[in-house]
Amino acid sequence: MANYSKEILQNNVFNLLRFSGITYEQFANILEISLRKLKYVKNGESEFSIADVSKIAIFFDKSFAEITTKKIEVDRNFRNELLNIHRKNVEYRKILEDRPSIPYAIEFILVFDSEFENSELEVKQILQVFRKYGWDYRSPSVSKELKKMKNIILSKPHHEKKGTNLYSKAILQQNV
């Protein structure tokens, strides 16, 4: 059996969290820890307890050994897989049926949406894309997250509207 690795655990947990679309606050509530502790763990200033790891394994439907000893590959459809796994757990199902985190909505939904895929959109148009999925977000929050995601989202000033940006999907360069 492989040895426990704090680094592997931390990377796996935050990657699974990213693919699940739940917020840090929701995840902290699931683990019954403070949001502050979760952020400390994220920054390497604290560690998950054995009880935390057990809850993490249950929520993400992974074994203790799996999340602590090897890098986990996660499918883009992971949120729906979790919803199916937890369909009988009212608390978890509600969290997974609620709107996802903004970074998840951008990375896993917006960049694949036909209205955005080959277009340049303003934040208000991006909000309309999210509304068709039943999600309401605040414009400043979406704008802030779009600007953070430079690896998948391009931002440029609108050529006609001062103070407005246009966002588009970044073209990933493939090594030939």
mmCIF file of C-alpha atoms in Angstrom:
data_model
loop_
_atom_site.group_PDB
_atom_site.id
_atom_site.type_symbol
_atom_site.label_atom_id
_atom_site.label_comp_id
_atom_site.label_asym_id
_atom_site.label_seq_id
_atom_site.Cartn_x
_atom_site.Cartn_y
_atom_site.Cartn_z
ATOM 1 C CA MET A 1 0.000 0.000 0.000
ATOM 2 C CA ALA A 2 1.259 3.473 -0.866
ATOM 3 C CA ASN A 3 2.070 5.934 1.897
ATOM 4 C CA TYR A 4 -0.271 8.703 2.981
ATOM 5 C CA SER A 5 0.665 12.046 1.450
ATOM 6 C CA LYS A 6 -0.620 15.338 2.819
ATOM 7 C CA GLU A 7 0.174 17.025 -0.502
ATOM 8 C CA ILE A 8 -1.676 14.423 -2.567
ATOM 9 C CA LEU A 9 -4.656 14.637 -0.214
ATOM 10 C CA GLN A 10 -4.747 18.424 -0.412
ATOM 11 C CA ASN A 11 -4.426 18.463 -4.215
ATOM 12 C CA ASN A 12 -7.077 15.769 -4.642
ATOM 13 C CA VAL A 13 -9.561 17.404 -2.286
ATOM 14 C CA PHE A 14 -9.360 20.826 -3.904
ATOM 15 C CA ASN A 15 -9.442 19.335 -7.396
ATOM 16 C CA LEU A 16 -12.518 17.250 -6.509
ATOM 17 C CA LEU A 17 -14.042 20.369 -4.977
ATOM 18 C CA ARG A 18 -13.365 22.318 -8.189
ATOM 19 C CA PHE A 19 -15.027 19.650 -10.332
ATOM 20 C CA SER A 20 -17.990 19.339 -7.940
ATOM 21 C CA GLY A 21 -18.982 22.987 -8.277
ATOM 22 C CA ILE A 22 -19.756 23.417 -4.600
ATOM 23 C CA THR A 23 -18.492 26.478 -2.795
ATOM 24 C CA TYR A 24 -15.855 26.452 -0.076
ATOM 25 C CA GLU A 25 -18.538 27.511 2.391
ATOM 26 C CA GLN A 26 -20.804 24.588 1.439
ATOM 27 C CA PHE A 27 -17.875 22.183 1.663
ATOM 28 C CA ALA A 28 -16.825 23.518 5.076
ATOM 29 C CA ASN A 29 -20.401 22.944 6.261
ATOM 30 C CA ILE A 30 -20.363 19.365 4.936
ATOM 31 C CA LEU A 31 -17.117 18.720 6.837
ATOM 32 C CA GLU A 32 -18.417 20.609 9.884
ATOM 33 C CA ILE A 33 -15.308 22.792 9.971
ATOM 34 C CA SER A 34 -14.930 26.539 9.740
ATOM 35 C CA LEU A 35 -14.456 28.229 6.409
ATOM 36 C CA ARG A 36 -11.278 29.714 7.903
ATOM 37 C CA LYS A 37 -9.858 26.230 8.593
ATOM 38 C CA LEU A 38 -10.664 25.139 5.035
ATOM 39 C CA LYS A 39 -8.813 28.168 3.676
ATOM 40 C CA TYR A 40 -5.868 27.442 5.995
ATOM 41 C CA VAL A 41 -5.730 23.892 4.639
ATOM 42 C CA LYS A 42 -5.877 25.241 1.077
ATOM 43 C CA ASN A 43 -2.920 27.517 1.853
ATOM 44 C CA GLY A 44 -0.952 24.713 3.539
ATOM 45 C CA GLU A 45 -1.243 26.339 6.976
ATOM 46 C CA SER A 46 -3.346 23.537 8.472
ATOM 47 C CA GLU A 47 -4.279 19.917 7.790
ATOM 48 C CA PHE A 48 -7.448 17.879 7.560
ATOM 49 C CA SER A 49 -8.104 15.589 10.521
ATOM 50 C CA ILE A 50 -8.735 11.867 10.029
ATOM 51 C CA ALA A 51 -12.439 12.559 10.689
ATOM 52 C CA ASP A 52 -12.388 15.258 7.983
ATOM 53 C CA VAL A 53 -10.761 12.869 5.499
ATOM 54 C CA SER A 54 -13.389 10.255 6.292
ATOM 55 C CA LYS A 55 -16.188 12.763 5.539
ATOM 56 C CA ILE A 56 -14.379 13.860 2.374
ATOM 57 C CA ALA A 57 -14.105 10.259 1.196
ATOM 58 C CA ILE A 58 -17.805 9.667 1.828
ATOM 59 C CA PHE A 59 -18.928 12.854 0.087
ATOM 60 C CA PHE A 60 -16.738 12.343 -2.977
ATOM 61 C CA ASP A 61 -17.378 8.561 -3.003
ATOM 62 C CA LYS A 62 -13.669 7.746 -2.878
ATOM 63 C CA SER A 63 -11.722 5.472 -0.552
ATOM 64 C CA PHE A 64 -9.434 6.907 2.116
ATOM 65 C CA ALA A 65 -6.450 5.307 0.378
ATOM 66 C CA GLU A 66 -7.500 6.643 -3.007
ATOM 67 C CA ILE A 67 -7.644 10.289 -1.944
ATOM 68 C CA THR A 68 -4.496 10.178 0.177
ATOM 69 C CA THR A 69 -2.032 8.195 -1.939
ATOM 70 C CA LYS A 70 -2.518 8.880 -5.651
ATOM 71 C CA LYS A 71 -3.625 11.678 -7.940
ATOM 72 C CA ILE A 72 -7.292 11.246 -8.833
ATOM 73 C CA GLU A 73 -8.411 11.887 -12.395
ATOM 74 C CA VAL A 74 -11.802 13.607 -12.387
ATOM 75 C CA ASP A 75 -14.381 13.550 -15.157
ATOM 76 C CA ARG A 76 -15.929 16.820 -16.358
ATOM 77 C CA ASN A 77 -19.329 15.321 -15.480
ATOM 78 C CA PHE A 78 -18.323 14.765 -11.831
ATOM 79 C CA ARG A 79 -20.997 17.081 -10.389
ATOM 80 C CA ASN A 80 -23.746 15.027 -12.047
ATOM 81 C CA GLU A 81 -22.090 11.807 -10.877
ATOM 82 C CA LEU A 82 -22.149 13.138 -7.305
ATOM 83 C CA LEU A 83 -25.783 14.129 -7.686
ATOM 84 C CA ASN A 84 -26.596 10.579 -8.768
ATOM 85 C CA ILE A 85 -24.581 9.096 -5.878
ATOM 86 C CA HIS A 86 -26.286 11.348 -3.317
ATOM 87 C CA ARG A 87 -29.794 11.384 -4.811
ATOM 88 C CA LYS A 88 -31.227 9.895 -1.585
ATOM 89 C CA ASN A 89 -29.291 12.205 0.750
ATOM 90 C CA VAL A 90 -31.472 15.309 1.024
ATOM 91 C CA GLU A 91 -28.701 17.562 2.389
ATOM 92 C CA TYR A 92 -26.123 16.673 -0.264
ATOM 93 C CA ARG A 93 -28.670 16.562 -3.081
ATOM 94 C CA LYS A 94 -29.852 20.082 -2.250
ATOM 95 C CA ILE A 95 -26.276 21.402 -2.335
ATOM 96 C CA LEU A 96 -25.642 19.721 -5.688
ATOM 97 C CA GLU A 97 -28.953 20.900 -7.174
ATOM 98 C CA ASP A 98 -28.359 24.529 -6.153
ATOM 99 C CA ARG A 99 -26.469 26.827 -8.481
ATOM 100 C CA PRO A 100 -22.794 25.925 -8.662
ATOM 101 C CA SER A 101 -19.887 28.138 -7.713
ATOM 102 C CA ILE A 102 -19.101 30.866 -10.241
ATOM 103 C CA PRO A 103 -15.707 29.365 -11.181
ATOM 104 C CA TYR A 104 -17.448 26.041 -11.910
ATOM 105 C CA ALA A 105 -20.165 27.773 -13.961
ATOM 106 C CA ILE A 106 -17.481 29.473 -16.055
ATOM 107 C CA GLU A 107 -15.064 26.560 -16.464
ATOM 108 C CA PHE A 108 -17.492 23.684 -16.943
ATOM 109 C CA ILE A 109 -20.608 25.311 -18.405
ATOM 110 C CA LEU A 110 -19.941 28.721 -19.989
ATOM 111 C CA VAL A 111 -16.908 27.734 -22.077
ATOM 112 C CA PHE A 112 -18.896 24.851 -23.600
ATOM 113 C CA ASP A 113 -22.125 26.803 -24.155
ATOM 114 C CA SER A 114 -22.919 27.453 -27.824
ATOM 115 C CA GLU A 115 -23.737 31.136 -27.162
ATOM 116 C CA PHE A 116 -20.260 31.735 -25.725
ATOM 117 C CA GLU A 117 -18.043 29.208 -27.482
ATOM 118 C CA ASN A 118 -17.209 31.337 -30.547
ATOM 119 C CA SER A 119 -18.354 34.764 -29.350
ATOM 120 C CA GLU A 120 -17.229 37.793 -27.422
ATOM 121 C CA LEU A 121 -19.737 38.640 -24.706
ATOM 122 C CA GLU A 122 -20.160 41.337 -22.092
ATOM 123 C CA VAL A 123 -20.824 40.313 -18.491
ATOM 124 C CA LYS A 124 -24.537 41.115 -18.851
ATOM 125 C CA GLN A 125 -24.741 38.677 -21.790
ATOM 126 C CA ILE A 126 -22.843 36.042 -19.807
ATOM 127 C CA LEU A 127 -25.361 36.490 -16.996
ATOM 128 C CA GLN A 128 -28.114 35.729 -19.537
ATOM 129 C CA VAL A 129 -26.312 32.511 -20.494
ATOM 130 C CA PHE A 130 -26.252 31.514 -16.820
ATOM 131 C CA ARG A 131 -29.937 32.419 -16.402
ATOM 132 C CA LYS A 132 -30.922 29.876 -19.045
ATOM 133 C CA TYR A 133 -29.519 27.263 -16.618
ATOM 134 C CA GLY A 134 -31.580 28.822 -13.814
ATOM 135 C CA TRP A 135 -28.632 30.519 -12.097
ATOM 136 C CA ASP A 136 -28.576 34.139 -10.944
ATOM 137 C CA TYR A 137 -25.211 35.641 -10.099
ATOM 138 C CA ARG A 138 -24.139 39.197 -9.352
ATOM 139 C CA SER A 139 -22.393 40.992 -12.198
ATOM 140 C CA PRO A 140 -19.343 42.150 -10.166
ATOM 141 C CA SER A 141 -18.780 38.607 -8.844
ATOM 142 C CA VAL A 142 -18.877 37.089 -12.332
ATOM 143 C CA SER A 143 -16.609 39.815 -13.712
ATOM 144 C CA LYS A 144 -14.074 39.220 -10.920
ATOM 145 C CA GLU A 145 -13.990 35.454 -11.564
ATOM 146 C CA LEU A 146 -13.740 35.889 -15.350
ATOM 147 C CA LYS A 147 -10.650 38.062 -14.881
ATOM 148 C CA LYS A 148 -9.030 35.417 -12.633
ATOM 149 C CA MET A 149 -9.431 32.672 -15.247
ATOM 150 C CA LYS A 150 -6.852 33.922 -17.745
ATOM 151 C CA ASN A 151 -5.987 30.367 -18.803
ATOM 152 C CA ILE A 152 -9.478 29.756 -20.243
ATOM 153 C CA ILE A 153 -11.024 33.230 -20.659
ATOM 154 C CA LEU A 154 -9.714 36.142 -22.705
ATOM 155 C CA SER A 155 -10.662 39.672 -21.716
ATOM 156 C CA LYS A 156 -10.343 42.825 -23.772
ATOM 157 C CA PRO A 157 -11.829 46.317 -23.602
ATOM 158 C CA HIS A 158 -15.029 46.830 -25.584
ATOM 159 C CA HIS A 159 -14.200 48.955 -28.630
ATOM 160 C CA GLU A 160 -17.403 51.028 -28.329
ATOM 161 C CA LYS A 161 -18.278 51.040 -24.613
ATOM 162 C CA LYS A 162 -15.820 52.637 -22.222
ATOM 163 C CA GLY A 163 -15.376 50.679 -18.985
ATOM 164 C CA THR A 164 -16.849 47.493 -20.472
ATOM 165 C CA ASN A 165 -14.929 44.337 -21.266
ATOM 166 C CA LEU A 166 -15.619 41.600 -23.780
ATOM 167 C CA TYR A 167 -14.911 38.018 -22.756
ATOM 168 C CA SER A 168 -14.246 35.050 -24.987
ATOM 169 C CA LYS A 169 -12.994 31.510 -24.740
ATOM 170 C CA ALA A 170 -9.208 31.233 -24.865
ATOM 171 C CA ILE A 171 -7.981 29.103 -27.737
ATOM 172 C CA LEU A 172 -5.749 26.451 -26.252
ATOM 173 C CA GLN A 173 -2.631 26.025 -28.338
ATOM 174 C CA GLN A 174 -1.822 22.404 -29.113
ATOM 175 C CA ASN A 175 1.774 21.302 -29.530
ATOM 176 C CA VAL A 176 2.090 19.854 -33.020
#
